[in-house]
Short mmCIF file of C-alpha atoms and ligand atoms in Angstrom, two decimals:
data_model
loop_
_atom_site.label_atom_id
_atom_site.label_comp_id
_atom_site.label_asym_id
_atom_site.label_seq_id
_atom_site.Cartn_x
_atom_site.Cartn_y
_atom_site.Cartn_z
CA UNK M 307 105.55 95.70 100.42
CA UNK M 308 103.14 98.28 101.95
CA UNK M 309 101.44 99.60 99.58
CA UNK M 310 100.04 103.37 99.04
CA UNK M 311 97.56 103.96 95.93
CA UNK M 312 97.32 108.04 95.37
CA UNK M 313 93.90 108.09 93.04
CA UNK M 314 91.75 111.76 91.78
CA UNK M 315 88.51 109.69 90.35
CA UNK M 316 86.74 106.65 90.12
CA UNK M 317 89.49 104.54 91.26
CA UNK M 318 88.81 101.26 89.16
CA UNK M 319 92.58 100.45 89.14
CA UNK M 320 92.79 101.01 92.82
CA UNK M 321 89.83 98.98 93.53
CA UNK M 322 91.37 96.03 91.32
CA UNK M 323 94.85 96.22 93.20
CA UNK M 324 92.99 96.30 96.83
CA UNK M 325 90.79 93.26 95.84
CA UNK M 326 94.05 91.05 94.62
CA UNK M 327 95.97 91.75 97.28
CA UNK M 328 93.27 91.48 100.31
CA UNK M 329 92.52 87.98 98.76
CA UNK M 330 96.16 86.79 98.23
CA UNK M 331 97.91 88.31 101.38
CA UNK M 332 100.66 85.24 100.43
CA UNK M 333 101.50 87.32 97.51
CA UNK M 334 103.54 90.05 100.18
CA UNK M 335 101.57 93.36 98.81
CA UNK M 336 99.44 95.34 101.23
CA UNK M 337 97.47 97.93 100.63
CA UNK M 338 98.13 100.29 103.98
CA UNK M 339 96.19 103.84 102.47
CA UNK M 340 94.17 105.38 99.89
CA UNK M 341 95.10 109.21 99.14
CA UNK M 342 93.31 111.38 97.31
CA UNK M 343 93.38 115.15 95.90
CA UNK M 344 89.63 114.69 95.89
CA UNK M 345 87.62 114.68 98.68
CA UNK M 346 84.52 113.22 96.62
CA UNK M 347 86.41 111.34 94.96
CA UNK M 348 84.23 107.87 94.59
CA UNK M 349 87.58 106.39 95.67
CA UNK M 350 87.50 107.01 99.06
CA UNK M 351 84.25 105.20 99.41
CA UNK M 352 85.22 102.36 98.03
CA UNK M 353 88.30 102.18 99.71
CA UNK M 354 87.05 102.65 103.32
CA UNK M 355 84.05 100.09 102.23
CA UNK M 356 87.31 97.70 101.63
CA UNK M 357 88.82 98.67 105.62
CA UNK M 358 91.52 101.09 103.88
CA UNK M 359 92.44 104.10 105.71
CA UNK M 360 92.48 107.03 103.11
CA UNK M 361 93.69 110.79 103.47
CA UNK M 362 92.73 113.88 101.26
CA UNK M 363 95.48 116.04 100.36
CA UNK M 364 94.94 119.97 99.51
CA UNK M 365 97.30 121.19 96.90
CA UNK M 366 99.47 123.91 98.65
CA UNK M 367 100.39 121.28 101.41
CA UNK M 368 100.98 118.58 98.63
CA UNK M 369 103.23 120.93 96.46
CA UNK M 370 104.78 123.28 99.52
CA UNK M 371 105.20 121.30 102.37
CA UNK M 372 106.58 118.00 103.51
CA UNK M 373 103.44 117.38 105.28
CA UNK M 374 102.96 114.28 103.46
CA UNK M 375 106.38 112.23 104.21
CA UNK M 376 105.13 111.92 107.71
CA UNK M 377 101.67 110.31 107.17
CA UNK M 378 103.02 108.02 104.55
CA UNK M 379 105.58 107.05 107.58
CA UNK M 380 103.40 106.41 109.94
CA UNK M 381 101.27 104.25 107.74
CA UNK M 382 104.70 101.99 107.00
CA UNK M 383 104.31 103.00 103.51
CA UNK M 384 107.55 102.19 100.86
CA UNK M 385 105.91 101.70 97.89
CA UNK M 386 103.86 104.21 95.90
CA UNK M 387 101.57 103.42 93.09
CA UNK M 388 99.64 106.27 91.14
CA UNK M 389 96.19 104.65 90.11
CA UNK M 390 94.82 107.84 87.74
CA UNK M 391 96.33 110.76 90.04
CA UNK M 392 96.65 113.74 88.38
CA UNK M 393 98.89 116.11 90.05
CA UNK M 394 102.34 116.02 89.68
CA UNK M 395 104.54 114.71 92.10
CA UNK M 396 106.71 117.01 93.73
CA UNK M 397 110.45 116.94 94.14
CA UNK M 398 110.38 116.21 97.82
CA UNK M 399 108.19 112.80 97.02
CA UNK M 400 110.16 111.40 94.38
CA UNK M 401 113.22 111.90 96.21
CA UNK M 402 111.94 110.24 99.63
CA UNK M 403 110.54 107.09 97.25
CA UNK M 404 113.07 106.93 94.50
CA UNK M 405 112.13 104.08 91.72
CA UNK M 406 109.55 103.28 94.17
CA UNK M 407 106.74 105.68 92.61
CA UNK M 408 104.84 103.61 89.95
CA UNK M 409 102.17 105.56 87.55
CA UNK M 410 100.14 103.74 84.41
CA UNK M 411 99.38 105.76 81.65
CA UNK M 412 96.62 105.08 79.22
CA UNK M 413 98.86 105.04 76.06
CA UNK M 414 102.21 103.75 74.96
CA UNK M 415 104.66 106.57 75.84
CA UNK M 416 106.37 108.36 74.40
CA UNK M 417 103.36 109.17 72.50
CA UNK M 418 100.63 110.66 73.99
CA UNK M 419 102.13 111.60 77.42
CA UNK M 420 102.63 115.07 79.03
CA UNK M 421 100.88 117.63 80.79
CA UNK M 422 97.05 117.51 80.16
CA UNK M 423 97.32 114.37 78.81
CA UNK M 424 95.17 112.42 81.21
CA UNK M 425 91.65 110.19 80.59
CA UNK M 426 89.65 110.53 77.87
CA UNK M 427 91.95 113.52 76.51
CA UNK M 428 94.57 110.82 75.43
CA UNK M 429 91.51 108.64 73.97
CA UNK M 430 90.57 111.21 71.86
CA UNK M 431 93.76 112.37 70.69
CA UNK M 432 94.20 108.58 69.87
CA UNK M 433 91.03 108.35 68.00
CA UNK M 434 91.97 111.60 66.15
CA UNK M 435 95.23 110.68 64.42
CA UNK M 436 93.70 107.58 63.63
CA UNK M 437 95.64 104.81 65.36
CA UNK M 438 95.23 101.58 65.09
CA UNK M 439 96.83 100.73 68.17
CA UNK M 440 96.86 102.05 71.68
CA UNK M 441 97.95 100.34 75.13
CA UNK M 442 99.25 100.82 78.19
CA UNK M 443 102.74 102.10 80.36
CA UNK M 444 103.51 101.35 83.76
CA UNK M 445 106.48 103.27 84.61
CA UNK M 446 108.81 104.92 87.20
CA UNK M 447 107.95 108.43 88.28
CA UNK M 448 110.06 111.38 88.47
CA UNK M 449 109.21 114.89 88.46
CA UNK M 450 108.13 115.60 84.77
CA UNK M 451 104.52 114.00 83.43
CA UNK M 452 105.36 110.59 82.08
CA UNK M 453 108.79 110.53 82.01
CA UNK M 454 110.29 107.62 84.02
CA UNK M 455 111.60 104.99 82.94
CA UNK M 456 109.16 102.24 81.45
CA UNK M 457 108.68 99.30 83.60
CA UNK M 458 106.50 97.16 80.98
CA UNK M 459 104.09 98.22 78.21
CA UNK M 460 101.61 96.00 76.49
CA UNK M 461 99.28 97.24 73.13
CA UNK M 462 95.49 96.60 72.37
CA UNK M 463 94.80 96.96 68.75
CA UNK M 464 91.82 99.30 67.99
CA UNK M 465 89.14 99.42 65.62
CA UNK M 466 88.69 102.02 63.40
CA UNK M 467 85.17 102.79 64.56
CA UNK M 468 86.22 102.63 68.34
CA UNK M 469 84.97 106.05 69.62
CA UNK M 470 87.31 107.57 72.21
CA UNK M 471 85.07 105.60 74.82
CA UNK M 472 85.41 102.01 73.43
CA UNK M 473 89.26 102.66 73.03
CA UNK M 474 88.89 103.86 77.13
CA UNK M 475 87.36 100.89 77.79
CA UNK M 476 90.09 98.17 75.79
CA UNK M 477 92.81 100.11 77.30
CA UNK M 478 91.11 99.91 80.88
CA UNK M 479 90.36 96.25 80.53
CA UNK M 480 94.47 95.87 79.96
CA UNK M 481 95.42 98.44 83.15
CA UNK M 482 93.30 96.16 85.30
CA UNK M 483 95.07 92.73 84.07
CA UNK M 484 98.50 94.35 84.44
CA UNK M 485 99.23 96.85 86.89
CA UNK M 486 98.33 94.37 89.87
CA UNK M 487 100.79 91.96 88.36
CA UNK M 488 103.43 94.33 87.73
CA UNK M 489 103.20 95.60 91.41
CA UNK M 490 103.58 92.22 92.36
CA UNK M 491 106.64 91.62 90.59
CA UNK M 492 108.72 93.95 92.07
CA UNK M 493 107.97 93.18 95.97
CA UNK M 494 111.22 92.31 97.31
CA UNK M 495 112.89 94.53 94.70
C1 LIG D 1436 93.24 105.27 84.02
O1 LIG D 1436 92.94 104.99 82.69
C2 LIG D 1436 94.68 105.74 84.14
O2 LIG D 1436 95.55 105.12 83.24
C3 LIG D 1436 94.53 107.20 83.82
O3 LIG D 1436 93.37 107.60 84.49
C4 LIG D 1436 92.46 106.49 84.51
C5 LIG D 1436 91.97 106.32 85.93
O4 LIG D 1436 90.94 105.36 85.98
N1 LIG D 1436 95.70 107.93 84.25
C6 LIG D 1436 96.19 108.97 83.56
O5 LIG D 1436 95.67 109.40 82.56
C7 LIG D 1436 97.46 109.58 84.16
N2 LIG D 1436 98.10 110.43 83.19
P1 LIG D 1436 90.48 104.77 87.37
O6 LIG D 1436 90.31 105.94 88.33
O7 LIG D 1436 89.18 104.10 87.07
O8 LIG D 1436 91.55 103.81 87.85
#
């Protein structure tokens, strides 16, 4: 499987799936390019730091053109994974890649999901109705916010003190012990 990650921010699940998969090249996953609709994104340095070529994308050519198709083909790229990209994906992508577009969510969908419900907005929504469990959803991507269909979930029960940062932090701690895995399970597929 060659891998792309598409990333906005820090890129902590990106730099988890790059590290796995550089040190177990056995396990058929390589990481082939970095994109970003950031161009400081912190990403992109710790990407090329790990010998990953990485593109910026503007929005108009994202959304308007096909631009796109052709650099992911000349990297090899057939698999997609979003790693906290925030933009949604246009027709033309999930069409070109279809069930091969991955994106985790910091939540369990159905609940929290949707436009503007990204980071620490879901956290604090979380923390506001008082739940006392949140989690994690890897799943398909089509062209509405976190609507695919769910490849695998798994839950994190909360405190009720948590602030909106501690609950960030649980549910991070779960994306980086699962979305490597998950990838890995479906090379081949
Ligand atoms: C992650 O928690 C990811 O689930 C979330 O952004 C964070 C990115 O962290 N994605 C979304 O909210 C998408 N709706 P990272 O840049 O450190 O991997």
């Amino acid at each position: 499987m060659k891998l792309a990650l598409f990333v906005s921010g820090g890129g902590s699940n990106a730099r988890v799936i790059i590290d796995r998969f550089q040190a177990h090249p056995e396990e058929g996953v390589e990481v082939v390019l970095l994109v970003s609709n950031k161009a400081t994104a912190p990403a992109l340095t710790m990407a090329a730091e790990r010998n990953i070529p990485t593109l910026v994308i503007k929005r108009a050519e994202f959304r308007d053109t096909t631009n796109l198709l052709g650099h992911l083909e000349n990297f090899g790229v057939d698999f997609i994974a979003l790693a906290g990209f925030l933009w949604l994906v246009p027709a033309y992508l999930v069409n070109a890649f279809p069930d091969r577009i991955l994106n985790i969510h910091p939540a369990l969908l159905p609940n929290y999901g949707g436009k503007g419900m990204y980071g620490a907005n879901v956290h604090r929504a979380v923390k506001a109705n008082g739940e006392l469990e949140s989690g994690i959803t890897i799943h398909y991507v089509n062209e509405r916010y976190d609507e695919g269909n769910t490849v695998y979930q798994a839950a994190t029960r909360l405190d009720p003190d948590d602030t909106p940062e501690q609950i960030a932090e649980r549910v991070l701690r779960l994306e980086h012990g699962n979305y490597w895995r998950v990838i890995r399970g479906l090379v081949g597929g």
